[in-house]
Amino acid sequence: MRPLILISNDDGYGAKGINELIDMVRDLGDVLVCAPDGARSGMACAFSATTPLLLTQRRKEAGVEVWSCNGTPTDCVKMALAELCPRKPDLVLGGINHGDNASVNTHYSGTMGVVMEGCMKYIPSVAYSLCDHRADADFEPLRPYVRRITQWVLEEGLTEGVCLNVNFPLAESFQGVKVCRMAHGTWSNEVTKCHHPRGYDYWWMVGHYTNDEPQAEDTDRWALDHGYVAITPTRIDVTAYDSFKELKKLEELRS
């Protein structure tokens, strides 16, 4: 039986990135896509608790089925697993995102929301992102890497509770691959105030990212800045185990 690959994203089912990803992996298994009906960037792991969800079939052909959902990326995975998948997928893929999801962007990313949801369902999951926000971004240089990484995960699997965050620099070719940690970074000047001609104020969420450890060569940001594909294994379990000892004293507290 051919592997079943579930794909979603946060740019919408019509984005070039997700359609390029479908083309890159469709010969590796049967592909089921459930993606938002429009852009849902920055949704992280959000899901719809108060909004009814709708599914619309957009495309069906040999080995590929594409659906859209009016919810978040996480909604799309939940809906696909509950309503569309004929069996448990062998792999969940997110992307290919238009824009990087390295460093602290991991926490905001709807693309990562896709694979976090897959990982929480005990399905090997991989997110792919390219450092290019353009709608017509060139994804062709990514093809051999996406195919090889996808094949490897299908064959070898991933440690339970761990998904992969794969980011590609904007380049025609790459220096190689680095398995690396998330860089410590900070967003600043995130809110820009504007005044509407009709007399009210409004705000845009924008901001500037700063790498707080630019000299650290073991991070995803260093890898991307130096032309490498950055692979960051990412855990679902966010427990700070190294803080247990110092916090144990709190167990002595009494009301």
mmCIF file of N, CA and C in Angstrom, residues 55-163:
data_model
loop_
_atom_site.group_PDB
_atom_site.id
_atom_site.type_symbol
_atom_site.label_atom_id
_atom_site.label_comp_id
_atom_site.label_asym_id
_atom_site.label_seq_id
_atom_site.Cartn_x
_atom_site.Cartn_y
_atom_site.Cartn_z
ATOM 1 N N LEU A 55 -16.011 22.397 4.626
ATOM 2 C CA LEU A 55 -15.052 21.747 3.740
ATOM 3 C C LEU A 55 -15.526 21.869 2.300
ATOM 4 N N THR A 56 -14.590 22.167 1.390
ATOM 5 C CA THR A 56 -14.918 22.275 -0.031
ATOM 6 C C THR A 56 -13.881 21.501 -0.834
ATOM 7 N N GLN A 57 -14.332 20.559 -1.643
ATOM 8 C CA GLN A 57 -13.390 19.838 -2.496
ATOM 9 C C GLN A 57 -12.995 20.719 -3.672
ATOM 10 N N ARG A 58 -11.697 20.856 -3.878
ATOM 11 C CA ARG A 58 -11.177 21.734 -4.925
ATOM 12 C C ARG A 58 -10.605 20.977 -6.113
ATOM 13 N N ARG A 59 -10.191 19.737 -5.892
ATOM 14 C CA ARG A 59 -9.494 19.018 -6.968
ATOM 15 C C ARG A 59 -9.412 17.546 -6.600
ATOM 16 N N LYS A 60 -9.581 16.682 -7.595
ATOM 17 C CA LYS A 60 -9.409 15.250 -7.373
ATOM 18 C C LYS A 60 -8.908 14.624 -8.653
ATOM 19 N N GLU A 61 -7.809 13.913 -8.522
ATOM 20 C CA GLU A 61 -7.215 13.202 -9.659
ATOM 21 C C GLU A 61 -6.471 12.003 -9.103
ATOM 22 N N ALA A 62 -5.873 11.214 -9.970
ATOM 23 C CA ALA A 62 -5.187 10.007 -9.523
ATOM 24 C C ALA A 62 -4.097 10.343 -8.503
ATOM 25 N N GLY A 63 -4.259 9.862 -7.285
ATOM 26 C CA GLY A 63 -3.231 10.018 -6.260
ATOM 27 C C GLY A 63 -3.213 11.331 -5.531
ATOM 28 N N VAL A 64 -4.084 12.284 -5.913
ATOM 29 C CA VAL A 64 -4.100 13.605 -5.270
ATOM 30 C C VAL A 64 -5.534 14.064 -5.061
ATOM 31 N N GLU A 65 -5.835 14.480 -3.840
ATOM 32 C CA GLU A 65 -7.143 15.031 -3.520
ATOM 33 C C GLU A 65 -6.934 16.315 -2.718
ATOM 34 N N VAL A 66 -7.570 17.404 -3.138
ATOM 35 C CA VAL A 66 -7.364 18.707 -2.498
ATOM 36 C C VAL A 66 -8.686 19.250 -1.972
ATOM 37 N N TRP A 67 -8.676 19.599 -0.672
ATOM 38 C CA TRP A 67 -9.825 20.219 -0.017
ATOM 39 C C TRP A 67 -9.395 21.528 0.624
ATOM 40 N N SER A 68 -10.344 22.447 0.758
ATOM 41 C CA SER A 68 -10.093 23.668 1.521
ATOM 42 C C SER A 68 -11.044 23.704 2.709
ATOM 43 N N CYS A 69 -10.638 24.464 3.724
ATOM 44 C CA CYS A 69 -11.430 24.631 4.934
ATOM 45 C C CYS A 69 -11.404 26.101 5.316
ATOM 46 N N ASN A 70 -12.472 26.590 5.886
ATOM 47 C CA ASN A 70 -12.536 28.005 6.259
ATOM 48 C C ASN A 70 -11.885 28.297 7.605
ATOM 49 N N GLY A 71 -11.238 27.305 8.205
ATOM 50 C CA GLY A 71 -10.624 27.472 9.514
ATOM 51 C C GLY A 71 -9.130 27.728 9.467
ATOM 52 N N THR A 72 -8.481 27.435 10.568
ATOM 53 C CA THR A 72 -7.039 27.640 10.733
ATOM 54 C C THR A 72 -6.278 26.436 10.190
ATOM 55 N N PRO A 73 -4.945 26.541 10.095
ATOM 56 C CA PRO A 73 -4.163 25.365 9.689
ATOM 57 C C PRO A 73 -4.398 24.155 10.598
ATOM 58 N N THR A 74 -4.462 24.392 11.900
ATOM 59 C CA THR A 74 -4.727 23.292 12.825
ATOM 60 C C THR A 74 -6.103 22.700 12.590
ATOM 61 N N ASP A 75 -7.096 23.562 12.351
ATOM 62 C CA ASP A 75 -8.435 23.064 11.996
ATOM 63 C C ASP A 75 -8.359 22.128 10.799
ATOM 64 N N CYS A 76 -7.571 22.517 9.815
ATOM 65 C CA CYS A 76 -7.476 21.728 8.578
ATOM 66 C C CYS A 76 -6.974 20.315 8.860
ATOM 67 N N VAL A 77 -5.958 20.210 9.710
ATOM 68 C CA VAL A 77 -5.432 18.884 10.044
ATOM 69 C C VAL A 77 -6.473 18.087 10.821
ATOM 70 N N LYS A 78 -7.108 18.721 11.805
ATOM 71 C CA LYS A 78 -8.133 18.037 12.593
ATOM 72 C C LYS A 78 -9.281 17.560 11.703
ATOM 73 N N MET A 79 -9.731 18.423 10.791
ATOM 74 C CA MET A 79 -10.831 18.066 9.907
ATOM 75 C C MET A 79 -10.440 16.935 8.960
ATOM 76 N N ALA A 80 -9.216 16.998 8.437
ATOM 77 C CA ALA A 80 -8.759 15.953 7.530
ATOM 78 C C ALA A 80 -8.700 14.604 8.235
ATOM 79 N N LEU A 81 -8.170 14.593 9.442
ATOM 80 C CA LEU A 81 -8.049 13.336 10.178
ATOM 81 C C LEU A 81 -9.418 12.777 10.547
ATOM 82 N N ALA A 82 -10.358 13.671 10.851
ATOM 83 C CA ALA A 82 -11.680 13.231 11.287
ATOM 84 C C ALA A 82 -12.612 12.858 10.135
ATOM 85 N N GLU A 83 -12.489 13.573 8.996
ATOM 86 C CA GLU A 83 -13.504 13.452 7.955
ATOM 87 C C GLU A 83 -13.004 12.984 6.591
ATOM 88 N N LEU A 84 -11.718 13.173 6.310
ATOM 89 C CA LEU A 84 -11.255 12.962 4.940
ATOM 90 C C LEU A 84 -10.292 11.791 4.763
ATOM 91 N N CYS A 85 -9.474 11.518 5.755
ATOM 92 C CA CYS A 85 -8.445 10.488 5.605
ATOM 93 C C CYS A 85 -9.057 9.090 5.667
ATOM 94 N N PRO A 86 -8.789 8.246 4.680
ATOM 95 C CA PRO A 86 -9.316 6.879 4.712
ATOM 96 C C PRO A 86 -8.634 6.017 5.775
ATOM 97 N N ARG A 87 -7.461 6.454 6.232
ATOM 98 C CA ARG A 87 -6.714 5.765 7.287
ATOM 99 C C ARG A 87 -5.749 6.776 7.904
ATOM 100 N N LYS A 88 -5.083 6.399 8.955
ATOM 101 C CA LYS A 88 -4.124 7.295 9.592
ATOM 102 C C LYS A 88 -2.982 7.594 8.626
ATOM 103 N N PRO A 89 -2.676 8.869 8.382
ATOM 104 C CA PRO A 89 -1.587 9.205 7.460
ATOM 105 C C PRO A 89 -0.238 8.673 7.953
ATOM 106 N N ASP A 90 0.627 8.378 7.010
ATOM 107 C CA ASP A 90 1.994 7.976 7.340
ATOM 108 C C ASP A 90 2.876 9.183 7.590
ATOM 109 N N LEU A 91 2.424 10.350 7.110
ATOM 110 C CA LEU A 91 3.250 11.550 7.203
ATOM 111 C C LEU A 91 2.359 12.784 7.087
ATOM 112 N N VAL A 92 2.677 13.817 7.865
ATOM 113 C CA VAL A 92 2.042 15.126 7.724
ATOM 114 C C VAL A 92 3.111 16.120 7.284
ATOM 115 N N LEU A 93 2.816 16.885 6.229
ATOM 116 C CA LEU A 93 3.731 17.921 5.744
ATOM 117 C C LEU A 93 3.053 19.277 5.823
ATOM 118 N N GLY A 94 3.801 20.294 6.245
ATOM 119 C CA GLY A 94 3.325 21.669 6.251
ATOM 120 C C GLY A 94 4.149 22.509 5.308
ATOM 121 N N GLY A 95 3.477 23.377 4.509
ATOM 122 C CA GLY A 95 4.233 24.241 3.608
ATOM 123 C C GLY A 95 3.883 23.987 2.142
ATOM 124 N N ILE A 96 4.776 24.367 1.266
ATOM 125 C CA ILE A 96 6.023 25.078 1.574
ATOM 126 C C ILE A 96 5.662 26.532 1.855
ATOM 127 N N ASN A 97 6.074 27.051 3.005
ATOM 128 C CA ASN A 97 5.677 28.383 3.416
ATOM 129 C C ASN A 97 6.413 29.463 2.645
ATOM 130 N N HIS A 98 5.690 30.523 2.317
ATOM 131 C CA HIS A 98 6.286 31.713 1.714
ATOM 132 C C HIS A 98 6.817 32.585 2.851
ATOM 133 N N GLY A 99 8.089 32.444 3.209
ATOM 134 C CA GLY A 99 8.681 33.154 4.334
ATOM 135 C C GLY A 99 9.233 32.157 5.344
ATOM 136 N N ASP A 100 10.316 32.549 6.037
ATOM 137 C CA ASP A 100 10.953 31.596 6.943
ATOM 138 C C ASP A 100 10.180 31.442 8.251
ATOM 139 N N ASN A 101 10.410 30.311 8.893
ATOM 140 C CA ASN A 101 9.831 30.037 10.209
ATOM 141 C C ASN A 101 10.917 29.613 11.180
ATOM 142 N N ALA A 102 12.063 30.286 11.091
ATOM 143 C CA ALA A 102 13.187 29.990 11.971
ATOM 144 C C ALA A 102 13.078 30.783 13.263
ATOM 145 N N SER A 103 13.939 30.439 14.221
ATOM 146 C CA SER A 103 14.040 31.137 15.494
ATOM 147 C C SER A 103 12.668 31.213 16.176
ATOM 148 N N VAL A 104 12.353 32.337 16.810
ATOM 149 C CA VAL A 104 11.104 32.445 17.569
ATOM 150 C C VAL A 104 9.874 32.468 16.672
ATOM 151 N N ASN A 105 10.060 32.636 15.363
ATOM 152 C CA ASN A 105 8.924 32.562 14.445
ATOM 153 C C ASN A 105 8.219 31.213 14.544
ATOM 154 N N THR A 106 8.951 30.206 15.005
ATOM 155 C CA THR A 106 8.377 28.876 15.198
ATOM 156 C C THR A 106 7.098 28.935 16.024
ATOM 157 N N HIS A 107 7.084 29.807 17.037
ATOM 158 C CA HIS A 107 5.960 29.862 17.965
ATOM 159 C C HIS A 107 4.723 30.521 17.348
ATOM 160 N N TYR A 108 4.905 31.341 16.328
ATOM 161 C CA TYR A 108 3.792 32.044 15.702
ATOM 162 C C TYR A 108 3.262 31.333 14.457
ATOM 163 N N SER A 109 4.056 30.473 13.898
ATOM 164 C CA SER A 109 3.831 29.937 12.564
ATOM 165 C C SER A 109 2.634 28.997 12.448
ATOM 166 N N GLY A 110 1.740 29.290 11.489
ATOM 167 C CA GLY A 110 0.666 28.365 11.162
ATOM 168 C C GLY A 110 1.197 27.119 10.479
ATOM 169 N N THR A 111 2.287 27.262 9.740
ATOM 170 C CA THR A 111 2.926 26.101 9.114
ATOM 171 C C THR A 111 3.386 25.121 10.184
ATOM 172 N N MET A 112 3.990 25.657 11.249
ATOM 173 C CA MET A 112 4.388 24.799 12.358
ATOM 174 C C MET A 112 3.174 24.283 13.122
ATOM 175 N N GLY A 113 2.082 25.059 13.123
ATOM 176 C CA GLY A 113 0.850 24.567 13.734
ATOM 177 C C GLY A 113 0.376 23.278 13.080
ATOM 178 N N VAL A 114 0.556 23.196 11.754
ATOM 179 C CA VAL A 114 0.191 21.982 11.013
ATOM 180 C C VAL A 114 0.955 20.776 11.542
ATOM 181 N N VAL A 115 2.278 20.907 11.624
ATOM 182 C CA VAL A 115 3.088 19.742 11.996
ATOM 183 C C VAL A 115 3.033 19.470 13.495
ATOM 184 N N MET A 116 2.811 20.495 14.306
ATOM 185 C CA MET A 116 2.630 20.258 15.735
ATOM 186 C C MET A 116 1.379 19.403 15.960
ATOM 187 N N GLU A 117 0.319 19.717 15.222
ATOM 188 C CA GLU A 117 -0.913 18.939 15.346
ATOM 189 C C GLU A 117 -0.681 17.501 14.898
ATOM 190 N N GLY A 118 0.014 17.336 13.775
ATOM 191 C CA GLY A 118 0.342 15.986 13.323
ATOM 192 C C GLY A 118 1.165 15.233 14.345
ATOM 193 N N CYS A 119 2.150 15.918 14.914
ATOM 194 C CA CYS A 119 3.029 15.300 15.902
ATOM 195 C C CYS A 119 2.253 14.903 17.151
ATOM 196 N N MET A 120 1.313 15.751 17.575
ATOM 197 C CA MET A 120 0.500 15.422 18.753
ATOM 198 C C MET A 120 -0.414 14.237 18.500
ATOM 199 N N LYS A 121 -0.635 13.918 17.207
ATOM 200 C CA LYS A 121 -1.430 12.744 16.845
ATOM 201 C C LYS A 121 -0.523 11.542 16.557
ATOM 202 N N TYR A 122 0.761 11.657 16.926
ATOM 203 C CA TYR A 122 1.739 10.576 16.771
ATOM 204 C C TYR A 122 1.981 10.202 15.312
ATOM 205 N N ILE A 123 1.975 11.216 14.457
ATOM 206 C CA ILE A 123 2.273 11.036 13.041
ATOM 207 C C ILE A 123 3.573 11.781 12.740
ATOM 208 N N PRO A 124 4.564 11.152 12.094
ATOM 209 C CA PRO A 124 5.781 11.878 11.706
ATOM 210 C C PRO A 124 5.410 13.103 10.878
ATOM 211 N N SER A 125 5.987 14.256 11.237
ATOM 212 C CA SER A 125 5.537 15.520 10.636
ATOM 213 C C SER A 125 6.715 16.431 10.344
ATOM 214 N N VAL A 126 6.665 17.094 9.174
ATOM 215 C CA VAL A 126 7.760 17.956 8.724
ATOM 216 C C VAL A 126 7.191 19.240 8.142
ATOM 217 N N ALA A 127 7.745 20.379 8.562
ATOM 218 C CA ALA A 127 7.378 21.686 8.009
ATOM 219 C C ALA A 127 8.482 22.183 7.091
ATOM 220 N N TYR A 128 8.095 22.712 5.930
ATOM 221 C CA TYR A 128 9.041 23.279 4.972
ATOM 222 C C TYR A 128 8.731 24.761 4.760
ATOM 223 N N SER A 129 9.774 25.598 4.807
ATOM 224 C CA SER A 129 9.603 27.043 4.604
ATOM 225 C C SER A 129 10.766 27.590 3.799
ATOM 226 N N LEU A 130 10.480 28.589 2.971
ATOM 227 C CA LEU A 130 11.484 29.261 2.162
ATOM 228 C C LEU A 130 11.541 30.734 2.544
ATOM 229 N N CYS A 131 12.739 31.278 2.666
ATOM 230 C CA CYS A 131 12.915 32.688 3.035
ATOM 231 C C CYS A 131 12.594 33.612 1.857
ATOM 232 N N ASP A 132 11.357 33.540 1.389
ATOM 233 C CA ASP A 132 10.918 34.372 0.274
ATOM 234 C C ASP A 132 9.404 34.536 0.374
ATOM 235 N N HIS A 133 8.957 35.759 0.645
ATOM 236 C CA HIS A 133 7.529 36.023 0.818
ATOM 237 C C HIS A 133 6.792 36.233 -0.500
ATOM 238 N N ARG A 134 7.503 36.324 -1.612
ATOM 239 C CA ARG A 134 6.858 36.630 -2.882
ATOM 240 C C ARG A 134 5.885 35.528 -3.294
ATOM 241 N N ALA A 135 4.762 35.927 -3.857
ATOM 242 C CA ALA A 135 3.755 34.966 -4.294
ATOM 243 C C ALA A 135 4.291 34.050 -5.389
ATOM 244 N N ASP A 136 5.236 34.568 -6.208
ATOM 245 C CA ASP A 136 5.785 33.777 -7.306
ATOM 246 C C ASP A 136 7.189 33.264 -6.981
ATOM 247 N N ALA A 137 7.479 33.029 -5.718
ATOM 248 C CA ALA A 137 8.796 32.542 -5.289
ATOM 249 C C ALA A 137 9.203 31.298 -6.074
ATOM 250 N N ASP A 138 10.504 31.134 -6.267
ATOM 251 C CA ASP A 138 11.046 29.988 -7.005
ATOM 252 C C ASP A 138 11.362 28.869 -6.012
ATOM 253 N N PHE A 139 10.589 27.805 -6.063
ATOM 254 C CA PHE A 139 10.783 26.688 -5.144
ATOM 255 C C PHE A 139 11.604 25.551 -5.760
ATOM 256 N N GLU A 140 11.987 25.677 -7.003
ATOM 257 C CA GLU A 140 12.659 24.577 -7.685
ATOM 258 C C GLU A 140 13.973 24.159 -7.005
ATOM 259 N N PRO A 141 14.809 25.095 -6.507
ATOM 260 C CA PRO A 141 16.042 24.659 -5.830
ATOM 261 C C PRO A 141 15.791 23.767 -4.614
ATOM 262 N N LEU A 142 14.589 23.817 -4.061
ATOM 263 C CA LEU A 142 14.278 23.026 -2.872
ATOM 264 C C LEU A 142 13.958 21.572 -3.201
ATOM 265 N N ARG A 143 13.609 21.307 -4.449
ATOM 266 C CA ARG A 143 13.033 20.012 -4.825
ATOM 267 C C ARG A 143 13.849 18.809 -4.353
ATOM 268 N N PRO A 144 15.156 18.698 -4.665
ATOM 269 C CA PRO A 144 15.868 17.482 -4.248
ATOM 270 C C PRO A 144 15.946 17.326 -2.735
ATOM 271 N N TYR A 145 16.017 18.441 -2.016
ATOM 272 C CA TYR A 145 16.099 18.378 -0.557
ATOM 273 C C TYR A 145 14.757 17.960 0.047
ATOM 274 N N VAL A 146 13.675 18.550 -0.445
ATOM 275 C CA VAL A 146 12.346 18.194 0.050
ATOM 276 C C VAL A 146 12.069 16.715 -0.209
ATOM 277 N N ARG A 147 12.398 16.258 -1.377
ATOM 278 C CA ARG A 147 12.158 14.856 -1.715
ATOM 279 C C ARG A 147 12.994 13.918 -0.841
ATOM 280 N N ARG A 148 14.263 14.256 -0.653
ATOM 281 C CA ARG A 148 15.134 13.359 0.124
ATOM 282 C C ARG A 148 14.730 13.339 1.589
ATOM 283 N N ILE A 149 14.429 14.508 2.156
ATOM 284 C CA ILE A 149 14.019 14.567 3.559
ATOM 285 C C ILE A 149 12.704 13.822 3.753
ATOM 286 N N THR A 150 11.757 14.048 2.835
ATOM 287 C CA THR A 150 10.466 13.361 2.924
ATOM 288 C C THR A 150 10.635 11.857 2.821
ATOM 289 N N GLN A 151 11.447 11.397 1.885
ATOM 290 C CA GLN A 151 11.706 9.971 1.732
ATOM 291 C C GLN A 151 12.322 9.396 2.996
ATOM 292 N N TRP A 152 13.293 10.122 3.542
ATOM 293 C CA TRP A 152 13.991 9.650 4.737
ATOM 294 C C TRP A 152 13.022 9.480 5.900
ATOM 295 N N VAL A 153 12.150 10.467 6.099
ATOM 296 C CA VAL A 153 11.197 10.384 7.209
ATOM 297 C C VAL A 153 10.184 9.260 6.974
ATOM 298 N N LEU A 154 9.743 9.074 5.750
ATOM 299 C CA LEU A 154 8.833 7.966 5.447
ATOM 300 C C LEU A 154 9.488 6.623 5.767
ATOM 301 N N GLU A 155 10.782 6.504 5.488
ATOM 302 C CA GLU A 155 11.483 5.243 5.696
ATOM 303 C C GLU A 155 11.922 5.046 7.146
ATOM 304 N N GLU A 156 12.401 6.106 7.782
ATOM 305 C CA GLU A 156 13.012 5.983 9.107
ATOM 306 C C GLU A 156 12.085 6.417 10.247
ATOM 307 N N GLY A 157 11.087 7.252 9.943
ATOM 308 C CA GLY A 157 10.227 7.768 10.989
ATOM 309 C C GLY A 157 10.927 8.837 11.818
ATOM 310 N N LEU A 158 10.268 9.315 12.858
ATOM 311 C CA LEU A 158 10.825 10.305 13.766
ATOM 312 C C LEU A 158 10.545 9.874 15.196
ATOM 313 N N THR A 159 11.372 10.349 16.109
ATOM 314 C CA THR A 159 11.144 10.077 17.516
ATOM 315 C C THR A 159 9.779 10.602 17.933
ATOM 316 N N GLU A 160 9.042 9.822 18.695
ATOM 317 C CA GLU A 160 7.716 10.240 19.139
ATOM 318 C C GLU A 160 7.809 11.572 19.884
ATOM 319 N N GLY A 161 6.941 12.506 19.526
ATOM 320 C CA GLY A 161 6.950 13.814 20.166
ATOM 321 C C GLY A 161 7.888 14.817 19.536
ATOM 322 N N VAL A 162 8.536 14.440 18.421
ATOM 323 C CA VAL A 162 9.467 15.338 17.736
ATOM 324 C C VAL A 162 9.039 15.507 16.278
ATOM 325 N N CYS A 163 8.950 16.756 15.827
ATOM 326 C CA CYS A 163 8.703 17.060 14.417
ATOM 327 C C CYS A 163 9.883 17.866 13.880
#
